PDB file of C-alpha atoms in Angstrom:
ATOM      1  CA  MET A   1     -28.653  -9.520  -3.281  1.00 65.00           C
ATOM      2  CA  ARG A   2     -29.502  -6.734  -1.375  1.00 74.00           C
ATOM      3  CA  LYS A   3     -32.558  -4.673  -3.106  1.00 86.00           C
ATOM      4  CA  ILE A   4     -32.063  -1.103  -3.430  1.00 86.00           C
ATOM      5  CA  GLU A   5     -34.933   1.574  -4.033  1.00 90.00           C
ATOM      6  CA  LEU A   6     -33.960   3.949  -6.871  1.00 90.00           C
ATOM      7  CA  ARG A   7     -34.042   6.823  -4.281  1.00 92.00           C
ATOM      8  CA  ASP A   8     -31.428   4.844  -2.487  1.00 91.00           C
ATOM      9  CA  ILE A   9     -28.707   4.431  -5.115  1.00 90.00           C
ATOM     10  CA  GLY A  10     -26.765   7.362  -3.938  1.00 91.00           C
ATOM     11  CA  ASN A  11     -26.538   6.302  -0.366  1.00 92.00           C
ATOM     12  CA  TYR A  12     -25.800   2.619  -1.421  1.00 90.00           C
ATOM     13  CA  SER A  13     -22.971   3.352  -3.559  1.00 89.00           C
ATOM     14  CA  GLU A  14     -21.305   5.866  -1.197  1.00 91.00           C
ATOM     15  CA  GLU A  15     -21.641   3.276   1.584  1.00 90.00           C
ATOM     16  CA  GLN A  16     -19.954   0.614  -0.791  1.00 89.00           C
ATOM     17  CA  ILE A  17     -17.304   3.080  -1.819  1.00 90.00           C
ATOM     18  CA  ASN A  18     -16.456   4.018   1.851  1.00 92.00           C
ATOM     19  CA  THR A  19     -16.376   0.207   2.755  1.00 90.00           C
ATOM     20  CA  LEU A  20     -13.873  -0.704  -0.058  1.00 89.00           C
ATOM     21  CA  LEU A  21     -11.863   2.790   0.912  1.00 91.00           C
ATOM     22  CA  SER A  22     -11.698   1.568   4.253  1.00 92.00           C
ATOM     23  CA  ALA A  23     -10.444  -2.051   3.549  1.00 90.00           C
ATOM     24  CA  VAL A  24      -7.990  -0.443   0.881  1.00 91.00           C
ATOM     25  CA  VAL A  25      -6.382   2.008   3.544  1.00 92.00           C
ATOM     26  CA  LEU A  26      -5.958  -0.795   6.140  1.00 91.00           C
ATOM     27  CA  THR A  27      -4.413  -3.218   3.398  1.00 91.00           C
ATOM     28  CA  ALA A  28      -2.136  -0.637   2.207  1.00 91.00           C
ATOM     29  CA  ASP A  29      -0.841   0.086   5.671  1.00 92.00           C
ATOM     30  CA  ARG A  30      -0.335  -4.025   6.470  1.00 90.00           C
ATOM     31  CA  ILE A  31       1.379  -4.443   3.008  1.00 89.00           C
ATOM     32  CA  VAL A  32       3.832  -1.499   3.403  1.00 89.00           C
ATOM     33  CA  LYS A  33       4.625  -2.448   7.112  1.00 88.00           C
ATOM     34  CA  GLU A  34       5.377  -6.202   5.880  1.00 86.00           C
ATOM     35  CA  GLY A  35       7.534  -5.039   3.179  1.00 85.00           C
ATOM     36  CA  SER A  36       9.579  -2.749   5.152  1.00 85.00           C
ATOM     37  CA  PRO A  37      13.131  -3.781   5.563  1.00 82.00           C
ATOM     38  CA  VAL A  38      14.126  -4.720   9.327  1.00 78.00           C
ATOM     39  CA  ASP A  39      17.161  -3.578  10.948  1.00 79.00           C
ATOM     40  CA  THR A  40      15.704  -2.150  14.221  1.00 83.00           C
ATOM     41  CA  GLY A  41      12.068  -2.375  13.113  1.00 85.00           C
ATOM     42  CA  ARG A  42      11.882   1.767  13.492  1.00 88.00           C
ATOM     43  CA  LEU A  43      11.017   2.089   9.585  1.00 89.00           C
ATOM     44  CA  ALA A  44       8.345  -0.412   9.889  1.00 88.00           C
ATOM     45  CA  VAL A  45       6.504   1.232  12.877  1.00 89.00           C
ATOM     46  CA  SER A  46       6.791   4.757  11.576  1.00 92.00           C
ATOM     47  CA  TRP A  47       4.184   4.359   8.634  1.00 92.00           C
ATOM     48  CA  GLN A  48       1.143   6.631   9.409  1.00 93.00           C
ATOM     49  CA  ILE A  49      -2.040   7.136   7.836  1.00 93.00           C
ATOM     50  CA  GLY A  50      -3.120  10.753   7.358  1.00 92.00           C
ATOM     51  CA  GLU A  51      -6.627  12.204   6.384  1.00 92.00           C
ATOM     52  CA  ASN A  52      -5.881  15.309   4.582  1.00 89.00           C
ATOM     53  CA  ALA A  53      -2.506  15.423   6.395  1.00 83.00           C
ATOM     54  CA  GLU A  54       0.882  13.736   5.997  1.00 79.00           C
ATOM     55  CA  SER A  55       2.707  15.129   9.087  1.00 77.00           C
ATOM     56  CA  GLY A  56       3.490  13.270  12.355  1.00 79.00           C
ATOM     57  CA  ARG A  57       6.638  12.266  14.073  1.00 83.00           C
ATOM     58  CA  PRO A  58       8.346   9.017  13.278  1.00 84.00           C
ATOM     59  CA  ALA A  59       9.127   6.261  16.052  1.00 85.00           C
ATOM     60  CA  PRO A  60      12.084   7.337  18.252  1.00 86.00           C
ATOM     61  CA  GLU A  61      15.093   5.688  17.547  1.00 88.00           C
ATOM     62  CA  GLY A  62      15.251   1.897  19.088  1.00 86.00           C
ATOM     63  CA  LYS A  63      14.577  -1.669  18.767  1.00 85.00           C
ATOM     64  CA  TYR A  64      11.097  -2.418  17.537  1.00 80.00           C
ATOM     65  CA  GLY A  65      11.710  -6.232  16.459  1.00 76.00           C
ATOM     66  CA  ALA A  66      10.925  -7.916  13.162  1.00 70.00           C
ATOM     67  CA  SER A  67       8.360  -7.260  10.554  1.00 64.00           C
ATOM     68  CA  GLY A  68       7.118  -8.718   7.376  1.00 60.00           C
ATOM     69  CA  ILE A  69       4.763 -11.462   6.107  1.00 62.00           C
ATOM     70  CA  GLY A  70       4.276 -13.776   9.040  1.00 61.00           C
ATOM     71  CA  THR A  71       4.866 -11.334  11.777  1.00 66.00           C
ATOM     72  CA  VAL A  72       2.703  -9.689  14.008  1.00 66.00           C
ATOM     73  CA  VAL A  73       2.029  -6.002  12.285  1.00 77.00           C
ATOM     74  CA  ARG A  74       1.451  -3.236  14.652  1.00 83.00           C
ATOM     75  CA  PRO A  75      -1.939  -1.246  14.253  1.00 86.00           C
ATOM     76  CA  PRO A  76      -2.053   1.501  12.102  1.00 90.00           C
ATOM     77  CA  LYS A  77      -1.308   5.064  13.269  1.00 88.00           C
ATOM     78  CA  PRO A  78      -3.997   7.341  12.171  1.00 90.00           C
ATOM     79  CA  ILE A  79      -3.609  11.202  11.794  1.00 88.00           C
ATOM     80  CA  ASN A  80      -6.477  13.538  12.299  1.00 87.00           C
ATOM     81  CA  TYR A  81      -9.231  10.817  12.064  1.00 87.00           C
ATOM     82  CA  GLN A  82     -10.782   7.577  13.328  1.00 90.00           C
ATOM     83  CA  LEU A  83      -9.796   4.235  11.618  1.00 90.00           C
ATOM     84  CA  GLY A  84     -13.057   2.939   9.953  1.00 89.00           C
ATOM     85  CA  ARG A  85     -14.643   6.302   9.268  1.00 91.00           C
ATOM     86  CA  GLU A  86     -12.713   6.867   5.805  1.00 92.00           C
ATOM     87  CA  THR A  87     -14.786   8.547   3.314  1.00 92.00           C
ATOM     88  CA  PHE A  88     -14.460   9.009  -0.543  1.00 88.00           C
ATOM     89  CA  LYS A  89     -14.599  12.606   0.061  1.00 88.00           C
ATOM     90  CA  LYS A  90     -11.348  12.759   1.822  1.00 92.00           C
ATOM     91  CA  LYS A  91      -7.657  12.148   0.818  1.00 91.00           C
ATOM     92  CA  TYR A  92      -5.818   9.533   2.766  1.00 92.00           C
ATOM     93  CA  ILE A  93      -2.013   9.684   2.889  1.00 91.00           C
ATOM     94  CA  LEU A  94       0.147   6.560   3.824  1.00 92.00           C
ATOM     95  CA  HIS A  95       3.437   8.178   4.600  1.00 92.00           C
ATOM     96  CA  ASN A  96       6.850   7.629   6.549  1.00 92.00           C
ATOM     97  CA  ASN A  97       8.736  10.459   8.327  1.00 90.00           C
ATOM     98  CA  ILE A  98      11.807   8.504   8.876  1.00 90.00           C
ATOM     99  CA  PRO A  99      14.907  10.561   6.876  1.00 87.00           C
ATOM    100  CA  TYR A 100      15.980   7.231   5.359  1.00 86.00           C
ATOM    101  CA  ALA A 101      12.412   6.030   4.075  1.00 88.00           C
ATOM    102  CA  GLU A 102      12.916   7.587   0.567  1.00 88.00           C
ATOM    103  CA  PRO A 103      16.166   6.101  -0.072  1.00 88.00           C
ATOM    104  CA  VAL A 104      15.003   2.519   1.070  1.00 85.00           C
ATOM    105  CA  PHE A 105      11.847   2.659  -0.734  1.00 85.00           C
ATOM    106  CA  MET A 106      12.614   4.678  -3.780  1.00 85.00           C
ATOM    107  CA  GLY A 107      16.172   4.769  -4.267  1.00 84.00           C
ATOM    108  CA  THR A 108      16.350   8.536  -4.358  1.00 85.00           C
ATOM    109  CA  SER A 109      17.675  11.124  -2.095  1.00 86.00           C
ATOM    110  CA  LEU A 110      20.604   8.700  -1.195  1.00 82.00           C
ATOM    111  CA  PRO A 111      22.514   9.937   1.744  1.00 81.00           C
ATOM    112  CA  PRO A 112      25.937  11.095   1.440  1.00 83.00           C
ATOM    113  CA  SER A 113      27.254   8.116   3.396  1.00 82.00           C
ATOM    114  CA  TRP A 114      25.963   5.731   0.738  1.00 82.00           C
ATOM    115  CA  GLY A 115      28.346   7.082  -1.729  1.00 86.00           C
ATOM    116  CA  GLY A 116      26.062   7.481  -4.432  1.00 84.00           C
ATOM    117  CA  THR A 117      25.005   3.946  -4.668  1.00 84.00           C
ATOM    118  CA  TYR A 118      21.615   1.949  -3.519  1.00 82.00           C
ATOM    119  CA  ARG A 119      22.297  -0.461  -0.612  1.00 75.00           C
ATOM    120  CA  SER A 120      20.281  -3.035   0.893  1.00 75.00           C
ATOM    121  CA  ASN A 121      21.357  -5.637   3.456  1.00 72.00           C
ATOM    122  CA  GLN A 122      18.042  -7.579   2.497  1.00 72.00           C
ATOM    123  CA  GLY A 123      18.410  -7.859  -1.382  1.00 74.00           C
ATOM    124  CA  LEU A 124      15.768  -4.801  -2.094  1.00 75.00           C
ATOM    125  CA  LYS A 125      15.901  -3.103  -5.374  1.00 77.00           C
ATOM    126  CA  PRO A 126      15.352   0.510  -5.838  1.00 76.00           C
ATOM    127  CA  LYS A 127      11.735   1.236  -6.559  1.00 78.00           C
ATOM    128  CA  HIS A 128      10.664  -1.318  -3.929  1.00 79.00           C
ATOM    129  CA  LEU A 129       7.861   0.841  -3.096  1.00 81.00           C
ATOM    130  CA  ASP A 130       6.594   0.362  -6.671  1.00 85.00           C
ATOM    131  CA  LEU A 131       6.548  -3.462  -6.241  1.00 84.00           C
ATOM    132  CA  LEU A 132       4.424  -2.823  -3.128  1.00 86.00           C
ATOM    133  CA  ALA A 133       1.831  -0.621  -4.822  1.00 87.00           C
ATOM    134  CA  LYS A 134       1.423  -3.654  -7.324  1.00 89.00           C
ATOM    135  CA  GLU A 135       0.713  -6.152  -4.617  1.00 88.00           C
ATOM    136  CA  ILE A 136      -1.500  -3.341  -3.006  1.00 89.00           C
ATOM    137  CA  SER A 137      -3.441  -3.070  -6.551  1.00 89.00           C
ATOM    138  CA  ALA A 138      -4.045  -6.633  -6.560  1.00 89.00           C
ATOM    139  CA  GLU A 139      -5.561  -6.811  -3.314  1.00 86.00           C
ATOM    140  CA  VAL A 140      -7.644  -4.013  -4.002  1.00 86.00           C
ATOM    141  CA  ASP A 141      -9.178  -5.936  -6.866  1.00 88.00           C
ATOM    142  CA  ASP A 142      -9.794  -8.954  -4.699  1.00 88.00           C
ATOM    143  CA  LEU A 143     -11.325  -6.680  -2.096  1.00 84.00           C
ATOM    144  CA  TYR A 144     -13.739  -4.825  -4.546  1.00 84.00           C
ATOM    145  CA  ARG A 145     -14.998  -8.331  -5.523  1.00 85.00           C
ATOM    146  CA  GLN A 146     -15.629  -9.312  -1.787  1.00 84.00           C
ATOM    147  CA  ILE A 147     -17.512  -6.307  -1.160  1.00 77.00           C
ATOM    148  CA  ARG A 148     -19.481  -6.511  -4.413  1.00 77.00           C
ATOM    149  CA  GLY A 149     -20.339 -10.291  -3.466  1.00 73.00           C
ATOM    150  CA  LYS A 150     -18.881 -11.671  -6.734  1.00 55.00           C
TER     151      LYS A 150
END
């Protein structure tokens, strides 16, 4: 275990928190992309990570291929910052500006074409994002233990 002088505890703690935060941001990005249902793949490739921002254009319409566990996850799209430089003094927002992201992931703001009923060709349930959040939480616990060294 690393020995730390009392005067260095603040810097060491900040370093550990920032390391965990970087891992959490990348893990969350991967999990929501893997958990995105795929028709054209546009929903999965439109996830973005904003530092103190949640703007950014979604991917243009088109075919992007499969996503999900076992597929290649596209690299994160950072807005306003450089990946790996996350700090606990900033706010990071994982967002998707595709108009149908909210209905698909939350089951809310259903478009009129859905006739007031949640739909999923892939067996998803409303509040799918809540299930992904639980998965992220479990992985964060594991990441914390790894960074802490226990």
